[in-house]
Structures are given as C-alpha cells and as structure tokens.
Coordinates of C-alpha atoms and ligand atoms in Angstrom, one line a residue:
X525 CA -25.0 -30.4 5.7
X526 CA -21.6 -29.6 7.1
X527 CA -18.6 -30.1 5.1
X528 CA -16.6 -33.5 4.5
X529 CA -14.2 -32.4 7.1
X530 CA -10.0 -32.6 5.4
X531 CA -7.3 -35.4 6.1
X532 CA -5.0 -32.4 7.4
X533 CA -7.2 -29.0 8.9
X534 CA -4.9 -26.4 8.0
X535 CA -3.0 -25.3 11.4
X536 CA -3.6 -22.2 12.5
X537 CA -0.6 -20.7 14.0
X538 CA 0.8 -21.2 17.6
X539 CA 1.5 -17.9 18.7
X540 CA 4.2 -16.6 20.0
X541 CA 5.6 -13.4 21.8
X542 CA 7.8 -10.8 19.8
X543 CA 5.2 -11.4 16.6
X544 CA 4.2 -7.4 17.2
X545 CA 7.8 -6.0 18.5
X546 CA 9.0 -3.1 15.5
X547 CA 12.6 -2.5 14.7
X548 CA 14.2 0.5 14.0
X549 CA 14.7 0.8 9.8
X550 CA 17.8 1.8 9.8
X551 CA 16.1 3.9 6.4
X552 CA 13.6 5.1 8.2
X553 CA 10.3 4.6 9.9
X554 CA 9.6 1.0 11.4
X555 CA 8.4 -2.5 10.6
X556 CA 7.0 -5.0 12.9
X557 CA 10.2 -8.2 13.2
X558 CA 10.4 -10.9 11.5
X559 CA 11.9 -14.0 13.6
X560 CA 13.7 -15.7 10.2
X561 CA 16.8 -17.7 13.3
X562 CA 14.4 -19.9 15.2
X563 CA 16.8 -22.2 14.4
X564 CA 19.4 -20.3 16.8
X565 CA 16.6 -20.0 19.6
X566 CA 12.1 -19.9 19.0
X567 CA 10.7 -17.3 20.4
X568 CA 8.2 -18.2 23.5
X569 CA 4.5 -20.1 23.1
X570 CA 3.0 -17.5 24.3
X571 CA 0.9 -21.0 26.0
X572 CA 4.7 -21.2 27.6
X573 CA 4.6 -18.0 28.6
X574 CA 1.0 -18.2 30.1
X575 CA 2.0 -21.6 32.1
X576 CA 4.9 -20.2 33.6
X577 CA 3.1 -16.4 34.4
X578 CA 0.3 -18.8 35.8
X579 CA 3.1 -20.9 38.5
X580 CA 5.8 -18.1 39.0
X581 CA 4.0 -16.8 42.0
X582 CA 3.7 -20.4 43.9
X583 CA 7.0 -21.4 42.8
X584 CA 9.0 -22.9 46.1
X585 CA 12.2 -24.6 46.4
X586 CA 12.1 -28.9 44.3
X587 CA 12.1 -31.9 47.0
X588 CA 13.7 -29.2 49.1
X589 CA 10.8 -27.8 51.4
X590 CA 8.0 -29.1 53.0
X591 CA 5.8 -25.4 53.2
X592 CA 3.0 -26.1 50.5
X593 CA 4.8 -24.4 47.9
X594 CA 8.1 -26.2 48.1
X595 CA 4.9 -29.8 47.5
X596 CA 3.5 -27.6 44.5
X597 CA 6.6 -27.3 43.2
X598 CA 7.5 -31.6 43.3
X599 CA 5.0 -32.4 42.3
X600 CA 4.8 -29.9 39.0
X601 CA 8.6 -30.8 38.2
X602 CA 7.9 -35.2 38.3
X603 CA 4.9 -34.5 36.7
X604 CA 6.3 -32.3 34.2
X605 CA 9.4 -34.4 33.6
X606 CA 6.2 -37.5 33.1
X607 CA 4.4 -34.9 30.5
X608 CA 7.9 -34.7 28.2
X609 CA 8.3 -39.0 29.0
X610 CA 5.4 -39.0 27.1
X611 CA 6.4 -36.7 24.3
X612 CA 8.9 -38.5 23.8
X613 CA 7.5 -41.6 23.4
X614 CA 9.8 -42.7 26.2
X615 CA 9.8 -46.7 27.7
X616 CA 8.9 -48.0 30.8
X617 CA 11.9 -48.1 32.3
X618 CA 13.9 -45.0 30.6
X619 CA 14.8 -42.0 32.4
X620 CA 14.1 -38.1 31.4
X621 CA 16.8 -36.1 33.1
X622 CA 16.8 -32.6 33.1
X623 CA 19.8 -30.9 32.0
X624 CA 20.9 -27.1 30.5
X625 CA 20.1 -27.4 27.5
X626 CA 21.4 -30.0 24.3
X627 CA 25.2 -29.1 24.8
X628 CA 24.4 -30.2 28.8
X629 CA 23.0 -33.7 28.0
X630 CA 25.6 -34.6 25.5
X631 CA 28.1 -34.0 27.9
X632 CA 26.2 -36.2 30.6
X633 CA 26.5 -38.7 28.8
X634 CA 30.4 -38.6 27.4
X635 CA 30.7 -38.1 30.6
X636 CA 28.3 -41.5 31.2
X637 CA 29.5 -43.6 28.9
X638 CA 31.7 -47.1 30.5
X639 CA 34.9 -47.3 29.8
X640 CA 36.0 -48.4 26.6
X641 CA 33.5 -47.1 25.0
X642 CA 34.0 -46.6 20.7
X643 CA 31.7 -43.8 19.9
X644 CA 31.0 -42.9 16.0
X645 CA 30.0 -39.5 14.8
X646 CA 29.5 -37.8 11.8
X647 CA 31.7 -35.1 10.5
X648 CA 29.6 -33.1 9.8
X649 CA 27.7 -33.0 13.6
X650 CA 27.1 -29.3 15.4
X651 CA 30.0 -29.1 17.6
X652 CA 27.1 -30.4 20.1
X653 CA 27.2 -33.8 19.2
X654 CA 30.9 -33.8 17.9
X655 CA 32.8 -33.0 19.9
X656 CA 31.9 -34.0 23.6
X657 CA 33.5 -37.6 23.0
X658 CA 37.1 -37.3 23.2
X659 CA 37.4 -36.0 26.3
X660 CA 38.1 -38.2 28.2
X661 CA 41.2 -40.3 28.0
X662 CA 39.4 -44.1 28.6
X663 CA 36.8 -43.8 26.0
X664 CA 38.1 -43.1 22.0
X665 CA 35.9 -41.3 18.9
X666 CA 35.4 -42.1 15.4
X667 CA 34.7 -39.2 13.2
X668 CA 33.0 -40.9 9.5
X669 CA 32.8 -38.6 6.5
X670 CA 30.3 -36.3 5.3
X671 CA 27.4 -39.1 3.3
X672 CA 25.9 -37.7 0.5
X673 CA 23.2 -39.2 0.3
X674 CA 20.7 -40.9 3.0
X675 CA 21.4 -44.7 2.2
X676 CA 25.8 -43.5 1.8
X677 CA 24.7 -42.4 5.8
X678 CA 23.4 -45.9 6.3
X679 CA 26.6 -47.8 4.3
X680 CA 29.1 -45.7 6.3
X681 CA 28.1 -46.5 9.2
X682 CA 27.6 -50.1 9.2
X683 CA 31.0 -50.4 7.5
X684 CA 32.4 -48.4 10.1
X685 CA 31.2 -50.4 13.2
X686 CA 32.1 -53.7 10.9
X687 CA 35.9 -52.4 11.6
X688 CA 35.0 -51.9 14.7
X689 CA 37.1 -54.4 17.2
X690 CA 36.1 -57.0 20.0
X691 CA 32.7 -56.0 21.1
X692 CA 33.2 -53.3 23.8
X693 CA 30.2 -50.2 24.5
X694 CA 29.8 -48.5 21.3
X695 CA 28.4 -45.1 20.7
X696 CA 26.9 -43.5 17.8
X697 CA 25.7 -40.0 17.4
X698 CA 22.7 -38.8 15.2
X699 CA 21.0 -35.3 14.4
X700 CA 18.0 -36.3 13.4
X701 CA 18.0 -32.5 11.1
X702 CA 20.6 -30.7 10.3
X703 CA 21.2 -27.1 11.6
X704 CA 22.7 -25.4 8.4
X705 CA 21.1 -27.5 6.0
X706 CA 18.4 -28.6 7.3
X707 CA 17.5 -32.3 5.9
X708 CA 16.9 -35.2 7.7
X709 CA 18.6 -38.1 8.4
X710 CA 17.3 -41.7 8.2
X711 CA 17.5 -42.2 12.0
X712 CA 15.2 -45.3 12.2
X713 CA 17.7 -46.6 9.5
X714 CA 21.1 -45.8 11.7
X715 CA 19.1 -46.7 14.5
X716 CA 19.0 -51.3 13.1
X717 CA 22.8 -50.4 11.8
X718 CA 23.9 -49.7 14.6
X719 CA 21.9 -52.0 16.6
X720 CA 22.6 -54.0 13.9
X721 CA 26.1 -53.9 15.3
X722 CA 26.2 -53.8 19.0
X723 CA 26.2 -49.6 19.4
X724 CA 24.0 -47.9 20.8
X725 CA 22.5 -44.8 20.1
X726 CA 22.0 -40.9 20.7
X727 CA 20.3 -38.6 18.5
X728 CA 20.4 -34.6 18.8
X729 CA 17.2 -33.9 18.2
X730 CA 18.0 -29.6 19.5
X731 CA 16.6 -29.0 15.0
X732 CA 14.2 -32.0 15.3
X733 CA 11.4 -32.4 17.9
X734 CA 10.8 -28.6 17.7
X735 CA 9.3 -29.2 13.8
X736 CA 9.0 -32.8 14.0
X737 CA 7.7 -35.0 16.1
X738 CA 9.9 -37.6 18.3
X739 CA 8.5 -41.5 19.4
X740 CA 12.4 -42.2 20.8
X741 CA 11.3 -46.4 20.8
X742 CA 9.8 -45.8 17.1
X743 CA 12.9 -44.4 15.9
X744 CA 13.8 -46.9 18.3
X745 CA 17.0 -44.9 19.5
X746 CA 18.5 -45.3 22.9
X747 CA 18.7 -41.8 23.8
X748 CA 17.1 -38.7 22.9
X749 CA 18.8 -35.1 23.3
X750 CA 17.3 -31.9 23.1
X751 CA 17.0 -27.9 24.5
X752 CA 14.2 -26.2 25.5
X753 CA 14.7 -22.5 23.6
X754 CA 14.6 -23.7 20.5
X755 CA 11.3 -25.9 21.4
X756 CA 9.8 -22.6 22.0
X757 CA 10.6 -22.7 26.1
X758 CA 13.5 -20.5 26.1
X759 CA 14.2 -20.8 30.3
X760 CA 17.4 -22.2 30.5
X761 CA 16.7 -26.3 30.5
X762 CA 17.0 -29.5 27.8
X763 CA 16.5 -33.3 28.4
X764 CA 18.3 -35.8 27.9
X765 CA 15.7 -39.0 28.3
X766 CA 16.5 -42.7 27.4
X767 CA 17.9 -45.7 28.8
X768 CA 19.0 -45.9 32.8
X769 CA 21.4 -48.7 33.0
X770 CA 25.1 -45.9 31.5
X771 CA 22.8 -43.2 33.2
X772 CA 22.7 -45.5 37.0
X773 CA 26.3 -46.8 36.9
X774 CA 27.9 -43.5 36.3
X775 CA 29.3 -40.8 38.3
X776 CA 27.3 -38.1 39.1
X777 CA 27.2 -35.3 36.6
X778 CA 27.7 -33.2 39.0
X779 CA 28.5 -33.9 43.0
X780 CA 25.6 -32.1 45.3
X781 CA 22.6 -32.4 47.0
X782 CA 20.1 -34.0 45.6
X783 CA 22.4 -36.4 43.6
X784 CA 23.1 -37.7 47.2
X785 CA 21.5 -40.1 49.2
X786 CA 23.0 -41.0 52.1
X787 CA 26.3 -38.4 53.2
X788 CA 28.4 -40.4 56.6
X789 CA 32.1 -39.7 57.4
X790 CA 34.7 -42.2 57.2
X791 CA 37.1 -43.2 59.9
X792 CA 39.7 -42.1 57.8
X793 CA 38.7 -38.5 57.5
X794 CA 36.7 -39.2 54.5
X795 CA 33.4 -39.1 53.6
X796 CA 31.5 -42.4 52.3
X797 CA 28.8 -41.0 49.2
X798 CA 25.1 -43.1 49.3
X799 CA 24.4 -41.7 45.0
X800 CA 20.5 -41.6 43.7
X801 CA 19.5 -44.3 40.9
X802 CA 17.4 -42.0 39.8
X803 CA 17.5 -39.1 37.8
X804 CA 18.4 -37.1 40.3
X805 CA 21.5 -38.7 40.2
X806 CA 22.7 -35.4 37.4
X807 CA 20.5 -33.1 38.5
X808 CA 22.4 -32.5 41.6
X809 CA 21.7 -28.7 42.5
X810 CA 18.4 -26.8 42.8
X811 CA 16.6 -27.3 39.8
X812 CA 15.8 -25.1 36.6
X813 CA 11.7 -26.0 37.9
X814 CA 10.6 -22.8 35.5
X815 CA 12.3 -24.1 32.1
X816 CA 11.6 -27.5 32.9
X817 CA 7.6 -26.1 33.1
X818 CA 8.2 -24.2 29.9
X819 CA 9.3 -27.7 28.6
X820 CA 6.2 -29.3 29.9
X821 CA 4.3 -27.3 28.7
X822 CA 6.2 -26.4 25.4
X823 CA 5.3 -30.8 24.9
X824 CA 1.6 -30.2 25.3
X825 CA 1.5 -27.8 23.4
X826 CA 3.0 -28.8 20.1
X827 CA 0.7 -31.9 20.4
X828 CA -2.9 -30.9 21.6
X829 CA -1.8 -28.8 18.4
X830 CA -0.8 -31.2 15.9
X831 CA 2.4 -32.8 14.4
X832 CA 0.5 -33.5 11.4
X833 CA -0.6 -29.5 10.8
X834 CA 2.2 -27.6 12.2
X835 CA 4.7 -30.1 9.3
X836 CA 2.3 -29.5 5.9
X837 CA 1.9 -25.6 6.8
X838 CA 5.5 -25.4 7.6
X839 CA 5.8 -26.9 4.2
X840 CA 3.9 -24.5 2.2
X841 CA 6.4 -22.0 3.8
X842 CA 9.6 -24.3 2.9
X843 CA 8.0 -24.5 -0.4
X844 CA 7.4 -20.6 -0.8
X845 CA 10.6 -19.7 -0.4
X846 CA 12.2 -22.3 -2.0
X847 CA 10.3 -21.3 -4.3
X848 CA 11.6 -17.4 -4.4
X849 CA 15.2 -18.0 -3.9
X850 CA 15.2 -20.2 -6.7
X851 CA 14.1 -17.6 -8.7
X852 CA 17.2 -15.8 -8.0
X853 CA 20.0 -17.3 -9.6
X854 CA 23.5 -15.8 -7.6
X855 CA 21.7 -17.6 -4.4
X856 CA 22.9 -21.2 -4.2
X857 CA 21.3 -23.5 -1.2
X858 CA 23.2 -25.5 0.5
X859 CA 22.8 -29.8 0.9
X860 CA 24.4 -32.6 1.6
X861 CA 21.7 -34.9 0.2
X862 CA 20.1 -33.2 -2.4
X863 CA 17.4 -30.3 -3.2
X864 CA 14.8 -31.8 -2.7
X865 CA 15.3 -33.8 -0.1
X866 CA 13.5 -34.2 3.0
X867 CA 13.9 -30.5 5.1
X868 CA 12.4 -29.0 7.9
X869 CA 11.9 -25.3 8.1
X870 CA 15.8 -24.2 8.0
X871 CA 17.9 -23.2 4.5
X872 CA 21.6 -22.1 4.5
X873 CA 22.4 -20.3 1.4
X874 CA 25.3 -18.2 -0.4
X875 CA 25.2 -15.4 -2.5
X876 CA 26.9 -15.0 -5.5
X877 CA 29.5 -11.8 -4.9
X878 CA 28.4 -10.7 -1.4
X879 CA 29.2 -10.5 2.3
X880 CA 27.3 -13.6 3.7
X881 CA 27.5 -10.6 7.2
X882 CA 26.9 -8.2 4.7
X883 CA 23.8 -9.3 3.6
X884 CA 22.2 -11.0 6.2
X885 CA 23.2 -7.0 8.6
X886 CA 21.2 -5.5 5.4
X887 CA 18.3 -7.3 6.1
X888 CA 18.4 -6.8 9.4
X889 CA 18.6 -2.9 9.0
X890 CA 16.6 -2.1 5.6
X891 CA 14.2 -5.5 6.3
X892 CA 14.1 -5.4 9.6
X893 CA 14.4 -9.9 9.0
X894 CA 16.6 -11.6 12.1
X895 CA 18.7 -14.1 10.5
X896 CA 21.6 -15.9 11.6
X897 CA 25.4 -15.6 9.0
X898 CA 28.2 -17.4 9.4
X899 CA 29.7 -21.3 10.7
X900 CA 26.4 -22.3 12.9
X901 CA 28.8 -24.6 15.3
X902 CA 29.3 -26.8 12.2
X903 CA 32.1 -26.3 11.0
X904 CA 33.5 -29.9 9.0
X905 CA 29.9 -29.4 7.9
X906 CA 30.3 -26.0 6.2
X907 CA 33.5 -26.9 4.4
X908 CA 32.5 -29.8 3.0
X909 CA 29.2 -27.2 1.8
X910 CA 31.0 -24.0 0.9
X911 CA 33.9 -26.3 -0.5
X912 CA 36.3 -23.5 0.6
X913 CA 38.6 -22.7 4.0
X914 CA 35.2 -21.5 6.3
X915 CA 36.9 -18.1 8.0
X916 CA 35.8 -15.2 9.4
X917 CA 34.3 -12.8 7.0
X918 CA 36.1 -10.2 5.0
X919 CA 35.6 -6.8 5.6
X920 CA 32.4 -5.9 5.1
X921 CA 30.8 -4.7 2.1
X922 CA 34.0 -6.1 0.2
X923 CA 32.3 -8.7 -1.9
X924 CA 33.5 -12.3 -0.1
X925 CA 33.2 -14.4 -3.0
X926 CA 32.9 -12.8 -6.7
X927 CA 30.4 -15.0 -8.8
X928 CA 32.5 -18.3 -9.5
X929 CA 34.6 -18.1 -6.6
X930 CA 33.9 -20.1 -2.7
X931 CA 32.3 -18.1 0.0
X932 CA 33.6 -18.3 3.4
X933 CA 30.7 -18.8 5.5
X934 CA 26.8 -18.6 4.5
X935 CA 23.8 -17.4 6.4
X936 CA 21.2 -18.9 7.6
X937 CA 16.6 -18.5 7.5
X938 CA 14.6 -21.2 10.0
X939 CA 11.7 -20.3 10.8
X940 CA 8.6 -22.3 12.4
X941 CA 4.9 -22.7 14.1
X942 CA 4.8 -19.0 15.6
X943 CA 5.5 -18.1 11.7
X944 CA 3.4 -16.2 9.8
X945 CA 3.6 -16.0 6.0
X946 CA 4.7 -12.9 5.7
X947 CA 7.5 -12.5 6.8
X948 CA 9.0 -15.0 4.6
X949 CA 7.3 -13.7 2.2
X950 CA 9.1 -10.6 2.8
X951 CA 12.4 -12.1 3.2
X952 CA 12.2 -13.8 0.5
X953 CA 11.3 -10.3 -1.9
X954 CA 14.0 -8.6 0.1
X955 CA 16.8 -11.2 -1.2
X956 CA 15.8 -10.3 -4.1
X957 CA 16.3 -7.1 -4.1
X958 CA 19.0 -7.1 -1.9
X959 CA 20.5 -9.1 -4.8
X960 CA 19.0 -6.2 -8.1
X961 CA 19.6 -3.0 -6.1
X962 CA 22.1 -3.7 -4.1
X963 CA 22.6 -2.5 -0.3
X964 CA 20.8 1.0 0.2
X965 CA 23.7 1.6 3.1
X966 CA 26.8 1.5 4.0
X967 CA 27.7 -0.9 6.3
X968 CA 30.9 -0.7 8.3
X969 CA 33.7 -4.0 10.7
X970 CA 32.6 -3.8 14.1
X971 CA 34.4 -5.8 16.4
X972 CA 33.9 -7.9 13.6
X973 CA 30.4 -7.9 13.1
X974 CA 28.2 -5.5 9.6
X975 CA 27.2 -2.8 11.2
X976 CA 24.8 -0.2 9.5
X977 CA 27.9 3.1 9.4
X978 CA 25.6 5.9 11.9
Ligands
PMP1220 N1 22.5 -29.4 17.6 C1 22.0 -29.0 17.1 C2 22.3 -30.1 15.9 C3 22.1 -28.0 17.0 O1 21.8 -27.0 16.3 C4 22.3 -27.4 18.1 C5 22.2 -25.5 18.5 N2 22.5 -24.9 18.1 C6 22.3 -27.7 19.8 C7 23.8 -29.5 19.3 C8 23.2 -27.5 20.9 O2 22.0 -26.6 21.2 P1 21.8 -25.5 22.8 O3 23.1 -24.5 22.2 O4 20.9 -25.6 23.3 O5 23.0 -26.7 23.5

C-alpha cells in the first residue's frame, strides 16, 4: 500500500547555474559561493539556460524576416508573450509589453499616463516605483507617508484618494513585496481602495513574482511590472502587463521601426506615422527575443515546480535565518509591519557596533557569502527604518554605530528557489562568529567600498 501523499510535497531545489562555483577566501582555501543576493539579481535557472542554449542556433530577427529562422524566432517571441500572459493570469484584453526591466516598465507607464493623471505612491517604495512619476509637467505625484501596518497602508491610501480633487485619471503604484524588508503589501485591499475611488493601480512585482504566484485578475490590479533578472532569467528583458487602453492611446515609448505601421512623407516635408495599437507600439527596435524567451521559460519552470512547494520551502529558510539571527542580540532586523509580518526571502538588518559595509565585506572575504549592503535604492524607507539620515558608509572598519546608536545603512540577505539549506546555515554561523570574534582580516576603503587589505 502506498503512503498517503502530503498536501504539499517537499519540493526539490530548482537547479540554478553557479551552484558549484568556488571562490577564494582571504583566510586561505576556497569555498562554494553562497549567492544570498537574489533580491538584486537571481542566478539563472538551469532550465532557462538550457532552453536558451537550445534555441540559440535558431536565433533570427523578430517581425523582420522572411527566412525560416526569422519566422521561428517571431513565433517564439509571440508564444513567449502568451506564456507570460498565462503566468500572470492576464485578462483577455490585457497587453503584455516587453521592456528591459521593472524600471523600464514603470517609466513606460509613467510616459503613457493620460494628461492630468494624479499618481499616489508610498514614500517607502523602491526608487524605480518612486521616481518615474514627477518627470512630466502634466501629471502630478503625491507621496504617502510610511505606514506601520498593512491596515494603515490601506487607510492612508483611502484618505489620500478621498481627498483628491475632481474625477480625473489617477494611478496608485505599489510594491508587492519590499526589496528591503521582504514584507508583503496588502495588494488586493489597496486595489480595492484604488478602484473604489476611480483610480487604477500598478503592481511592482519585481520582488513578488520570483517568490509568489501573481495573478493580475485575482489581485485586481490594472498593471504588473517585473524584471527577468530577478526571476531567474538574466537576459535583459522585463515585462509590463495590463490594461491596453492607456497604452494604446499614448505616444509610443520609443519612436522607430516595429512600433510604426505606416510612414509617409507629407507635402509640407514632414512625415506622417500610423503607429501600432498593439503591444508593438511600445516595443520599437529589434526586440530582445532571447531575454523574452528566457522569461517565458522561467515562468513555465516556476509554474511547473508549483508555488505551493516553493513558498513552503522558502518559509523554512526564512524561519532558519530569523531564528538564527534572534540568538544574536546585536542584530536588529528591519521591518515596517512588525517582525512576524508575512514576507518573502528578503531580510535586512544592522549589527550594533559594525559598519554594514565592513560586515558584508567580511561575509564575502571570510565565508564566501554574497549579500548586499547599503540603502537598496529605497532611501526614504531606510531613513524610516534606521531612524537616521542615510549616508555613505563611514571609513571601513570603523564602527558606524556603537551599541544604541543609529546605523547609516544596512545589510540585506535574500534567497529563493535555488538556495540550498547550507547557504543560509553558513550565513547564520558567519553572523554569529563575526559578532562574537570580530573579523579575522583587516579591511580598507577603496572607491567607497570595503575591501580586504591584500
Ligand atoms: N522594484 C523593486 C521592488 C525592486 O527590488 C527593484 C530592483 N531592486 C526594482 C523595482 C527595479 O528593478 P530593475 O533594476 O530590474 O529595473
């Protein structure tokens, strides 16, 4: 008789490139690299790499050739669009526009806003979500203060939307998961508030999509943006998916071939252009078919692996890190919504008596662990979390914050579907040893970075 299967099978690790790469330690010897900076860029899934390698000999121009390989590449490009639409649960009339990244996607949407649009964005956003909205004279941005709970986020937004004048177009921009704290934002509730007040909403899913299913219809958002390089597909493509109307009515993001359907000289010497009304309108130039196919391959791989299992495993890793760090009183985890708030595998912290760059440099040089230190392109959020004026780190090796003092920047550890337990276990052990024994090497500042003295 076979055993009863558990509700969620313990998933295997998804194989990624680089898992057997070794790096030298400053203290001697080599160790396999522990890539714990997934929030910046995740390693490529082996499956993505294999798919790209299998396609590469057949590479050809997209939408631009009569040859067999051009047609094959065009089909691949357009079927990738369908794959991404399915991954995001797009509605029938949504458009999937391929871009370079989340930053590019949000700038495209900002450029496509109807005249007079008022944008509402929390000051806690990543700069890619925070900054694109003030670049036009004919749109306006309102920055909302940092909420200290998901409920406060919804209340703050509702209050701001209720106070807006007139019934003109409005857009809310919100992150799904913070790139600093990893905390999940109440996207569905924020979407409900936005729509109740006649506003639209765009979800910055750069940190959410690699960790959680994102369903545009179920989340009830109007657009979703994400980047391939955080979704295990680091080939330079990104996505903006959602409502077609504003995109169709806007000027093309870039003017050029591919976006134009018909171009003719005018009698007065100028040119008349008829632009596409499909996603091609905003995809001028030869598209990045490899990047796009890589994203589609990653979407397929994640869907087939199943998010239930991926989320369950990631929760185990998060618990390991949190429990380990909780045993070190000098470590303070950064959080907006409270330590127990649901989050993805992204955690930031400061260490009493340590300069964050020094700490991150020692994790790399002495343990072969890659994390990130700094302000994570979210300066206003860091200002709130650290209760200090974020700044460049001080001289390397000099304690930045004595016990009880405020740190100037932070350390971030992040992981995902390709992270073995050993990487987070090594990380926790390294934090404990560094805090207890100090660094075993000397470090100096070079070009603003902390590096081991050679
Ligand atoms: N939004 C969030 C939440 C992010 O974490 C990032 C990248 N750190 C971005 C947007 C920008 O992504 P990209 O650099 O791929 O444009």
